[in-house]
Amino acid sequence: KAMVEVSGVTQRFGTTTALSDVSLTIASGEFVTLIGPSGCGKSTLLRLVADLLTPTEGTVHVAGKTARAAREAQDYGIAFQQAGLLEWRTVLRNVELPLELHGVGARERRARAEELLEVVGLADVADKRPSQLSGGMQQRVAIARALAAKPALLLMDEPFGALDEMTRERLQDELLSIRAREGTTVLLVTHSVSEAAYLSDRVVVMSPRPGRIAAVVDVDLPLR
Ligand code: ADP
Ligand code: ADP
């Protein structure tokens, strides 16, 4: 069963063609990474799946619905490079947000958010505001928030970028175990070939000018 279906998508920004006739199907439960040089359209593709952009041409479906309907149904969690946290909320209340949108009660929300902050190693800053944290810590809050509602689909744009090696490896392994437990489908953008090989079932290699899929590699390495 397909979780993500991108068909014949072209994305233009003025005279720039960010993506040209891109098609990609991601099966339910699959872990796919997007790699390629800067400007090849990785972020654009992710934003199309998240319905943060509407394609110039082509269609995007998520969980059998249009990207718009999937967004309205909160079918996915997102963690992008710019953490996108709400400054007027504490760290804890940021992580609770997706649970609020799902109508989860206050007590359960709090317990789940505290558990996730524990997982990303930020239990002791739960009551701080995002701007009081370092960039790497904000990224970890964004990862916790993306995981909060146990979404069927996780969209991540270089979520481990600003993290030190130890934290990165711990969070990568945590992501793999969450995924093994929940059967989460993951689409993740990275600059790191080793990260792609370690984490994913399939690596989609993109090339720029215009952005296209240059190769798709099935990963069959006994790394995990
Ligand atoms: P990455 O590290 O993924 O290459 P970028 O710096 O290319 O990140 O992009 C960061 C953000 O800026 C994205 O949301 C992207 O859509 C936007 N962006 C990239 N290029 C342009 C541009 N030429 N004009 C306006 N926005 C852009
Ligand atoms: P990547 O994530 O692979 O670095 P992007 O998807 O950020 O690539 O960008 C692909 C191309 O589209 C780049 O040429 C970038 O400058 C351009 N682009 C991305 N977002 C915008 C935007 N909002 N406005 C104008 N150009 C953009």
PDB file of C-alpha atoms and ligand atoms in Angstrom:
ATOM      1  CA  LYS A   1       0.000   0.000   0.000  1.00  0.00           C
ATOM      2  CA  ALA A   2       1.374   3.425  -0.962  1.00  0.00           C
ATOM      3  CA  MET A   3       1.789   6.067   1.762  1.00  0.00           C
ATOM      4  CA  VAL A   4       3.189   8.732  -0.555  1.00  0.00           C
ATOM      5  CA  GLU A   5       2.518   9.043  -4.290  1.00  0.00           C
ATOM      6  CA  VAL A   6       4.207  11.850  -6.185  1.00  0.00           C
ATOM      7  CA  SER A   7       3.253  11.759  -9.874  1.00  0.00           C
ATOM      8  CA  GLY A   8       4.792  13.843 -12.620  1.00  0.00           C
ATOM      9  CA  VAL A   9       5.531  16.802 -10.383  1.00  0.00           C
ATOM     10  CA  THR A  10       7.144  19.918 -11.766  1.00  0.00           C
ATOM     11  CA  GLN A  11       7.774  22.833  -9.439  1.00  0.00           C
ATOM     12  CA  ARG A  12       8.775  26.251 -10.721  1.00  0.00           C
ATOM     13  CA  PHE A  13       9.722  29.348  -8.765  1.00  0.00           C
ATOM     14  CA  GLY A  14       9.626  32.151 -11.330  1.00  0.00           C
ATOM     15  CA  THR A  15      12.228  31.177 -13.912  1.00  0.00           C
ATOM     16  CA  THR A  16      13.822  28.487 -11.675  1.00  0.00           C
ATOM     17  CA  THR A  17      12.642  24.918 -12.235  1.00  0.00           C
ATOM     18  CA  ALA A  18      13.228  23.356  -8.814  1.00  0.00           C
ATOM     19  CA  LEU A  19      11.752  19.973  -9.814  1.00  0.00           C
ATOM     20  CA  SER A  20      11.115  18.578 -13.265  1.00  0.00           C
ATOM     21  CA  ASP A  21       8.682  15.704 -13.814  1.00  0.00           C
ATOM     22  CA  VAL A  22       9.446  13.888 -10.556  1.00  0.00           C
ATOM     23  CA  SER A  23       7.576  10.698  -9.662  1.00  0.00           C
ATOM     24  CA  LEU A  24       8.105   8.747  -6.452  1.00  0.00           C
ATOM     25  CA  THR A  25       6.043   6.155  -4.604  1.00  0.00           C
ATOM     26  CA  ILE A  26       6.769   5.310  -0.978  1.00  0.00           C
ATOM     27  CA  ALA A  27       5.191   2.182   0.458  1.00  0.00           C
ATOM     28  CA  SER A  28       3.586   2.174   3.870  1.00  0.00           C
ATOM     29  CA  GLY A  29       6.270   1.431   6.475  1.00  0.00           C
ATOM     30  CA  GLU A  30       9.167   2.233   4.179  1.00  0.00           C
ATOM     31  CA  PHE A  31      12.093   4.476   5.198  1.00  0.00           C
ATOM     32  CA  VAL A  32      13.270   6.601   2.269  1.00  0.00           C
ATOM     33  CA  THR A  33      16.051   9.186   2.306  1.00  0.00           C
ATOM     34  CA  LEU A  34      16.605  11.947  -0.244  1.00  0.00           C
ATOM     35  CA  ILE A  35      20.205  12.911  -0.956  1.00  0.00           C
ATOM     36  CA  GLY A  36      21.898  15.138  -3.513  1.00  0.00           C
ATOM     37  CA  PRO A  37      23.783  18.425  -3.785  1.00  0.00           C
ATOM     38  CA  SER A  38      22.394  21.726  -2.531  1.00  0.00           C
ATOM     39  CA  GLY A  39      19.681  23.081  -4.775  1.00  0.00           C
ATOM     40  CA  CYS A  40      18.592  19.740  -6.303  1.00  0.00           C
ATOM     41  CA  GLY A  41      15.084  20.141  -4.871  1.00  0.00           C
ATOM     42  CA  LYS A  42      15.122  17.905  -1.782  1.00  0.00           C
ATOM     43  CA  SER A  43      13.439  20.446   0.480  1.00  0.00           C
ATOM     44  CA  THR A  44      11.003  21.390  -2.251  1.00  0.00           C
ATOM     45  CA  LEU A  45       9.933  17.753  -2.654  1.00  0.00           C
ATOM     46  CA  LEU A  46       9.442  17.404   1.093  1.00  0.00           C
ATOM     47  CA  ARG A  47       7.425  20.626   1.259  1.00  0.00           C
ATOM     48  CA  LEU A  48       5.203  19.393  -1.567  1.00  0.00           C
ATOM     49  CA  VAL A  49       4.447  16.187   0.337  1.00  0.00           C
ATOM     50  CA  ALA A  50       3.711  18.279   3.451  1.00  0.00           C
ATOM     51  CA  ASP A  51       1.355  20.481   1.405  1.00  0.00           C
ATOM     52  CA  LEU A  52       3.448  23.539   2.246  1.00  0.00           C
ATOM     53  CA  LEU A  53       3.667  24.059  -1.525  1.00  0.00           C
ATOM     54  CA  THR A  54       1.248  23.277  -4.350  1.00  0.00           C
ATOM     55  CA  PRO A  55       2.939  21.768  -7.421  1.00  0.00           C
ATOM     56  CA  THR A  56       3.028  23.757 -10.653  1.00  0.00           C
ATOM     57  CA  GLU A  57       2.226  20.492 -12.440  1.00  0.00           C
ATOM     58  CA  GLY A  58       1.475  16.953 -11.293  1.00  0.00           C
ATOM     59  CA  THR A  59      -0.137  15.495  -8.186  1.00  0.00           C
ATOM     60  CA  VAL A  60       0.801  14.497  -4.645  1.00  0.00           C
ATOM     61  CA  HIS A  61      -1.168  11.970  -2.599  1.00  0.00           C
ATOM     62  CA  VAL A  62      -0.579  10.956   1.010  1.00  0.00           C
ATOM     63  CA  ALA A  63      -2.323   7.986   2.620  1.00  0.00           C
ATOM     64  CA  GLY A  64      -4.628   7.771  -0.395  1.00  0.00           C
ATOM     65  CA  LYS A  65      -5.773  11.387  -0.002  1.00  0.00           C
ATOM     66  CA  THR A  66      -4.688  14.628  -1.592  1.00  0.00           C
ATOM     67  CA  ALA A  67      -1.771  16.251   0.244  1.00  0.00           C
ATOM     68  CA  ARG A  68      -4.208  18.937   1.417  1.00  0.00           C
ATOM     69  CA  ALA A  69      -6.649  16.435   2.912  1.00  0.00           C
ATOM     70  CA  ALA A  70      -3.787  14.549   4.591  1.00  0.00           C
ATOM     71  CA  ARG A  71      -2.554  17.807   6.107  1.00  0.00           C
ATOM     72  CA  GLU A  72      -6.030  18.596   7.415  1.00  0.00           C
ATOM     73  CA  ALA A  73      -6.271  15.087   8.881  1.00  0.00           C
ATOM     74  CA  GLN A  74      -2.855  15.581  10.572  1.00  0.00           C
ATOM     75  CA  ASP A  75      -1.610  12.349   8.991  1.00  0.00           C
ATOM     76  CA  TYR A  76       2.031  13.299   9.330  1.00  0.00           C
ATOM     77  CA  GLY A  77       4.579  14.851  11.667  1.00  0.00           C
ATOM     78  CA  ILE A  78       7.194  17.256  10.368  1.00  0.00           C
ATOM     79  CA  ALA A  79      10.630  18.266  11.631  1.00  0.00           C
ATOM     80  CA  PHE A  80      12.345  20.789   9.391  1.00  0.00           C
ATOM     81  CA  GLN A  81      15.734  22.448   9.616  1.00  0.00           C
ATOM     82  CA  GLN A  82      14.308  25.675  10.919  1.00  0.00           C
ATOM     83  CA  ALA A  83      12.717  24.146  13.982  1.00  0.00           C
ATOM     84  CA  GLY A  84       9.554  26.281  13.658  1.00  0.00           C
ATOM     85  CA  LEU A  85       8.756  26.261  17.365  1.00  0.00           C
ATOM     86  CA  LEU A  86       6.227  28.620  18.893  1.00  0.00           C
ATOM     87  CA  GLU A  87       8.035  31.149  21.056  1.00  0.00           C
ATOM     88  CA  TRP A  88       5.025  31.972  23.252  1.00  0.00           C
ATOM     89  CA  ARG A  89       4.806  28.341  24.358  1.00  0.00           C
ATOM     90  CA  THR A  90       7.157  26.486  26.645  1.00  0.00           C
ATOM     91  CA  VAL A  91       9.180  23.578  25.251  1.00  0.00           C
ATOM     92  CA  LEU A  92       6.749  21.118  26.843  1.00  0.00           C
ATOM     93  CA  ARG A  93       3.717  22.903  25.388  1.00  0.00           C
ATOM     94  CA  ASN A  94       5.343  22.918  21.933  1.00  0.00           C
ATOM     95  CA  VAL A  95       5.668  19.128  22.071  1.00  0.00           C
ATOM     96  CA  GLU A  96       2.046  18.880  23.267  1.00  0.00           C
ATOM     97  CA  LEU A  97       0.745  20.832  20.276  1.00  0.00           C
ATOM     98  CA  PRO A  98       0.089  17.951  17.834  1.00  0.00           C
ATOM     99  CA  LEU A  99      -1.661  16.071  20.645  1.00  0.00           C
ATOM    100  CA  GLU A 100      -3.910  19.079  21.282  1.00  0.00           C
ATOM    101  CA  LEU A 101      -4.802  19.158  17.606  1.00  0.00           C
ATOM    102  CA  HIS A 102      -5.724  15.469  17.900  1.00  0.00           C
ATOM    103  CA  GLY A 103      -7.967  16.203  20.883  1.00  0.00           C
ATOM    104  CA  VAL A 104      -5.899  14.235  23.409  1.00  0.00           C
ATOM    105  CA  GLY A 105      -6.737  15.123  27.022  1.00  0.00           C
ATOM    106  CA  ALA A 106      -4.456  17.336  29.128  1.00  0.00           C
ATOM    107  CA  ARG A 107      -3.093  14.679  31.435  1.00  0.00           C
ATOM    108  CA  GLU A 108      -2.215  12.198  28.685  1.00  0.00           C
ATOM    109  CA  ARG A 109      -0.756  15.005  26.578  1.00  0.00           C
ATOM    110  CA  ARG A 110       1.549  16.091  29.332  1.00  0.00           C
ATOM    111  CA  ALA A 111       2.686  12.550  30.104  1.00  0.00           C
ATOM    112  CA  ARG A 112       3.442  11.809  26.464  1.00  0.00           C
ATOM    113  CA  ALA A 113       5.296  15.109  25.946  1.00  0.00           C
ATOM    114  CA  GLU A 114       7.385  14.545  29.075  1.00  0.00           C
ATOM    115  CA  GLU A 115       8.246  11.042  27.886  1.00  0.00           C
ATOM    116  CA  LEU A 116       9.383  12.386  24.493  1.00  0.00           C
ATOM    117  CA  LEU A 117      11.483  15.149  26.053  1.00  0.00           C
ATOM    118  CA  GLU A 118      13.136  12.407  28.082  1.00  0.00           C
ATOM    119  CA  VAL A 119      13.859  10.503  24.851  1.00  0.00           C
ATOM    120  CA  VAL A 120      15.544  13.530  23.225  1.00  0.00           C
ATOM    121  CA  GLY A 121      17.398  14.381  26.435  1.00  0.00           C
ATOM    122  CA  LEU A 122      15.613  17.648  27.211  1.00  0.00           C
ATOM    123  CA  ALA A 123      13.486  16.817  30.249  1.00  0.00           C
ATOM    124  CA  ASP A 124      15.274  19.475  32.298  1.00  0.00           C
ATOM    125  CA  VAL A 125      14.375  22.363  29.951  1.00  0.00           C
ATOM    126  CA  ALA A 126      10.663  21.508  29.599  1.00  0.00           C
ATOM    127  CA  ASP A 127       9.576  24.839  31.080  1.00  0.00           C
ATOM    128  CA  LYS A 128      11.928  27.064  29.079  1.00  0.00           C
ATOM    129  CA  ARG A 129      11.039  29.039  25.946  1.00  0.00           C
ATOM    130  CA  PRO A 130      12.516  27.869  22.597  1.00  0.00           C
ATOM    131  CA  SER A 131      14.760  30.963  22.247  1.00  0.00           C
ATOM    132  CA  GLN A 132      16.480  30.063  25.530  1.00  0.00           C
ATOM    133  CA  LEU A 133      17.810  26.859  23.899  1.00  0.00           C
ATOM    134  CA  SER A 134      20.679  26.291  21.457  1.00  0.00           C
ATOM    135  CA  GLY A 135      19.924  25.510  17.796  1.00  0.00           C
ATOM    136  CA  GLY A 136      20.647  21.818  18.323  1.00  0.00           C
ATOM    137  CA  MET A 137      18.316  21.676  21.311  1.00  0.00           C
ATOM    138  CA  GLN A 138      15.567  23.397  19.341  1.00  0.00           C
ATOM    139  CA  GLN A 139      16.022  20.765  16.631  1.00  0.00           C
ATOM    140  CA  ARG A 140      15.570  18.046  19.231  1.00  0.00           C
ATOM    141  CA  VAL A 141      12.355  19.708  20.440  1.00  0.00           C
ATOM    142  CA  ALA A 142      11.135  19.718  16.829  1.00  0.00           C
ATOM    143  CA  ILE A 143      11.897  15.986  16.552  1.00  0.00           C
ATOM    144  CA  ALA A 144       9.992  15.288  19.784  1.00  0.00           C
ATOM    145  CA  ARG A 145       7.042  17.335  18.520  1.00  0.00           C
ATOM    146  CA  ALA A 146       7.056  15.498  15.165  1.00  0.00           C
ATOM    147  CA  LEU A 147       6.867  12.159  16.999  1.00  0.00           C
ATOM    148  CA  ALA A 148       4.275  13.215  19.585  1.00  0.00           C
ATOM    149  CA  ALA A 149       1.091  12.087  17.857  1.00  0.00           C
ATOM    150  CA  LYS A 150       2.665   8.865  16.523  1.00  0.00           C
ATOM    151  CA  PRO A 151       2.042   9.928  12.923  1.00  0.00           C
ATOM    152  CA  ALA A 152       1.805   7.327  10.165  1.00  0.00           C
ATOM    153  CA  LEU A 153       4.247   9.452   8.154  1.00  0.00           C
ATOM    154  CA  LEU A 154       7.272  11.414   9.339  1.00  0.00           C
ATOM    155  CA  LEU A 155       8.743  14.138   7.126  1.00  0.00           C
ATOM    156  CA  MET A 156      12.197  15.283   8.216  1.00  0.00           C
ATOM    157  CA  ASP A 157      14.539  17.818   6.603  1.00  0.00           C
ATOM    158  CA  GLU A 158      18.061  17.325   7.963  1.00  0.00           C
ATOM    159  CA  PRO A 159      16.722  16.815  11.474  1.00  0.00           C
ATOM    160  CA  PHE A 160      20.117  15.805  12.864  1.00  0.00           C
ATOM    161  CA  GLY A 161      22.109  18.575  11.165  1.00  0.00           C
ATOM    162  CA  ALA A 162      23.083  20.749  14.124  1.00  0.00           C
ATOM    163  CA  LEU A 163      23.602  17.927  16.606  1.00  0.00           C
ATOM    164  CA  ASP A 164      26.837  16.614  18.070  1.00  0.00           C
ATOM    165  CA  GLU A 165      27.800  13.086  17.045  1.00  0.00           C
ATOM    166  CA  MET A 166      26.692  11.332  20.219  1.00  0.00           C
ATOM    167  CA  THR A 167      23.284  12.992  20.306  1.00  0.00           C
ATOM    168  CA  ARG A 168      22.846  12.350  16.600  1.00  0.00           C
ATOM    169  CA  GLU A 169      23.573   8.641  16.895  1.00  0.00           C
ATOM    170  CA  ARG A 170      21.293   8.278  19.904  1.00  0.00           C
ATOM    171  CA  LEU A 171      18.406  10.031  18.137  1.00  0.00           C
ATOM    172  CA  GLN A 172      18.952   8.066  14.925  1.00  0.00           C
ATOM    173  CA  ASP A 173      18.719   4.807  16.843  1.00  0.00           C
ATOM    174  CA  GLU A 174      15.661   6.101  18.690  1.00  0.00           C
ATOM    175  CA  LEU A 175      14.040   6.937  15.353  1.00  0.00           C
ATOM    176  CA  LEU A 176      14.781   3.423  14.066  1.00  0.00           C
ATOM    177  CA  SER A 177      13.256   1.796  17.135  1.00  0.00           C
ATOM    178  CA  ILE A 178      10.142   4.014  17.050  1.00  0.00           C
ATOM    179  CA  ARG A 179       9.781   3.130  13.412  1.00  0.00           C
ATOM    180  CA  ALA A 180      10.202  -0.601  14.119  1.00  0.00           C
ATOM    181  CA  ARG A 181       7.607  -0.386  16.893  1.00  0.00           C
ATOM    182  CA  GLU A 182       4.999   1.789  15.165  1.00  0.00           C
ATOM    183  CA  GLY A 183       5.547   0.892  11.503  1.00  0.00           C
ATOM    184  CA  THR A 184       6.068   4.583  10.737  1.00  0.00           C
ATOM    185  CA  THR A 185       6.772   5.597   7.140  1.00  0.00           C
ATOM    186  CA  VAL A 186       9.689   8.036   6.994  1.00  0.00           C
ATOM    187  CA  LEU A 187      10.833  10.463   4.305  1.00  0.00           C
ATOM    188  CA  LEU A 188      14.064  12.132   5.377  1.00  0.00           C
ATOM    189  CA  VAL A 189      16.359  14.635   3.648  1.00  0.00           C
ATOM    190  CA  THR A 190      20.064  14.452   4.418  1.00  0.00           C
ATOM    191  CA  HIS A 191      23.415  15.561   3.039  1.00  0.00           C
ATOM    192  CA  SER A 192      25.068  12.503   4.516  1.00  0.00           C
ATOM    193  CA  VAL A 193      25.449   9.348   2.410  1.00  0.00           C
ATOM    194  CA  SER A 194      26.413   7.316   5.478  1.00  0.00           C
ATOM    195  CA  GLU A 195      23.310   8.547   7.323  1.00  0.00           C
ATOM    196  CA  ALA A 196      21.182   7.586   4.322  1.00  0.00           C
ATOM    197  CA  ALA A 197      22.723   4.121   4.120  1.00  0.00           C
ATOM    198  CA  TYR A 198      22.412   3.565   7.860  1.00  0.00           C
ATOM    199  CA  LEU A 199      18.815   4.683   8.245  1.00  0.00           C
ATOM    200  CA  SER A 200      16.910   3.896   5.115  1.00  0.00           C
ATOM    201  CA  ASP A 201      15.497   1.076   3.040  1.00  0.00           C
ATOM    202  CA  ARG A 202      15.824   3.112  -0.122  1.00  0.00           C
ATOM    203  CA  VAL A 203      17.999   6.074  -1.075  1.00  0.00           C
ATOM    204  CA  VAL A 204      16.700   8.485  -3.701  1.00  0.00           C
ATOM    205  CA  VAL A 205      19.590  10.375  -5.285  1.00  0.00           C
ATOM    206  CA  MET A 206      18.639  13.701  -6.836  1.00  0.00           C
ATOM    207  CA  SER A 207      20.497  15.918  -9.310  1.00  0.00           C
ATOM    208  CA  PRO A 208      20.093  19.672  -9.866  1.00  0.00           C
ATOM    209  CA  ARG A 209      19.246  22.080 -12.710  1.00  0.00           C
ATOM    210  CA  PRO A 210      16.537  21.063 -12.976  1.00  0.00           C
ATOM    211  CA  GLY A 211      15.864  18.874  -9.933  1.00  0.00           C
ATOM    212  CA  ARG A 212      15.312  15.278 -10.942  1.00  0.00           C
ATOM    213  CA  ILE A 213      15.641  11.786  -9.549  1.00  0.00           C
ATOM    214  CA  ALA A 214      19.009  10.550 -10.843  1.00  0.00           C
ATOM    215  CA  ALA A 215      19.048   7.129  -9.176  1.00  0.00           C
ATOM    216  CA  VAL A 216      17.163   5.006  -6.678  1.00  0.00           C
ATOM    217  CA  VAL A 217      19.227   2.628  -4.570  1.00  0.00           C
ATOM    218  CA  ASP A 218      17.850  -0.222  -2.481  1.00  0.00           C
ATOM    219  CA  VAL A 219      19.891  -0.446   0.691  1.00  0.00           C
ATOM    220  CA  ASP A 220      20.786  -3.962   1.685  1.00  0.00           C
ATOM    221  CA  LEU A 221      23.547  -3.431   4.227  1.00  0.00           C
ATOM    222  CA  PRO A 222      23.573  -5.220   7.565  1.00  0.00           C
ATOM    223  CA  LEU A 223      24.219  -1.976   9.439  1.00  0.00           C
ATOM    224  CA  ARG A 224      21.255  -1.719  11.777  1.00  0.00           C
TER     225      ARG A 224
HETATM  226  P1  ADP B   1      19.112  23.465   2.062  1.00  0.00           P
HETATM  227  O1  ADP B   1      20.116  23.389   3.160  1.00  0.00           O
HETATM  228  O2  ADP B   1      18.032  22.446   2.189  1.00  0.00           O
HETATM  229  O3  ADP B   1      19.724  23.538   0.707  1.00  0.00           O
HETATM  230  P2  ADP B   1      18.241  26.153   1.454  1.00  0.00           P
HETATM  231  O4  ADP B   1      19.118  27.156   2.100  1.00  0.00           O
HETATM  232  O5  ADP B   1      18.379  25.812   0.027  1.00  0.00           O
HETATM  233  O6  ADP B   1      18.329  24.835   2.344  1.00  0.00           O
HETATM  234  O7  ADP B   1      16.710  26.565   1.650  1.00  0.00           O
HETATM  235  C1  ADP B   1      16.188  26.960   2.878  1.00  0.00           C
HETATM  236  C2  ADP B   1      14.813  27.576   2.658  1.00  0.00           C
HETATM  237  O8  ADP B   1      14.897  28.702   1.760  1.00  0.00           O
HETATM  238  C3  ADP B   1      13.801  26.631   2.020  1.00  0.00           C
HETATM  239  O9  ADP B   1      12.549  26.815   2.637  1.00  0.00           O
HETATM  240  C4  ADP B   1      13.772  27.039   0.560  1.00  0.00           C
HETATM  241  O10 ADP B   1      12.523  26.800  -0.030  1.00  0.00           O
HETATM  242  C5  ADP B   1      14.049  28.519   0.622  1.00  0.00           C
HETATM  243  N1  ADP B   1      14.781  28.981  -0.559  1.00  0.00           N
HETATM  244  C6  ADP B   1      15.806  28.359  -1.151  1.00  0.00           C
HETATM  245  N2  ADP B   1      16.220  29.035  -2.230  1.00  0.00           N
HETATM  246  C7  ADP B   1      15.436  30.137  -2.311  1.00  0.00           C
HETATM  247  C8  ADP B   1      15.360  31.239  -3.205  1.00  0.00           C
HETATM  248  N3  ADP B   1      16.185  31.353  -4.273  1.00  0.00           N
HETATM  249  N4  ADP B   1      14.445  32.184  -2.985  1.00  0.00           N
HETATM  250  C9  ADP B   1      13.623  32.080  -1.935  1.00  0.00           C
HETATM  251  N5  ADP B   1      13.636  31.069  -1.057  1.00  0.00           N
HETATM  252  C10 ADP B   1      14.527  30.105  -1.244  1.00  0.00           C
HETATM  253  P1  ADP B   2      17.735  21.436  -1.714  1.00  0.00           P
HETATM  254  O1  ADP B   2      16.824  21.232  -0.552  1.00  0.00           O
HETATM  255  O2  ADP B   2      18.047  20.187  -2.445  1.00  0.00           O
HETATM  256  O3  ADP B   2      18.972  22.208  -1.368  1.00  0.00           O
HETATM  257  P2  ADP B   2      15.679  23.257  -2.584  1.00  0.00           P
HETATM  258  O4  ADP B   2      14.476  22.421  -2.712  1.00  0.00           O
HETATM  259  O5  ADP B   2      15.835  24.101  -1.336  1.00  0.00           O
HETATM  260  O6  ADP B   2      16.959  22.334  -2.772  1.00  0.00           O
HETATM  261  O7  ADP B   2      15.800  24.213  -3.817  1.00  0.00           O
HETATM  262  C1  ADP B   2      15.741  23.768  -5.169  1.00  0.00           C
HETATM  263  C2  ADP B   2      15.844  24.956  -6.087  1.00  0.00           C
HETATM  264  O8  ADP B   2      14.681  25.761  -5.983  1.00  0.00           O
HETATM  265  C3  ADP B   2      17.014  25.895  -5.786  1.00  0.00           C
HETATM  266  O9  ADP B   2      17.459  26.434  -7.007  1.00  0.00           O
HETATM  267  C4  ADP B   2      16.378  26.947  -4.912  1.00  0.00           C
HETATM  268  O10 ADP B   2      17.114  28.146  -4.947  1.00  0.00           O
HETATM  269  C5  ADP B   2      15.003  27.070  -5.522  1.00  0.00           C
HETATM  270  N1  ADP B   2      13.970  27.474  -4.537  1.00  0.00           N
HETATM  271  C6  ADP B   2      13.548  26.743  -3.493  1.00  0.00           C
HETATM  272  N2  ADP B   2      12.587  27.372  -2.820  1.00  0.00           N
HETATM  273  C7  ADP B   2      12.399  28.541  -3.453  1.00  0.00           C
HETATM  274  C8  ADP B   2      11.531  29.640  -3.246  1.00  0.00           C
HETATM  275  N3  ADP B   2      10.651  29.667  -2.250  1.00  0.00           N
HETATM  276  N4  ADP B   2      11.610  30.679  -4.114  1.00  0.00           N
HETATM  277  C9  ADP B   2      12.484  30.662  -5.129  1.00  0.00           C
HETATM  278  N5  ADP B   2      13.332  29.663  -5.388  1.00  0.00           N
HETATM  279  C10 ADP B   2      13.293  28.616  -4.565  1.00  0.00           C
END
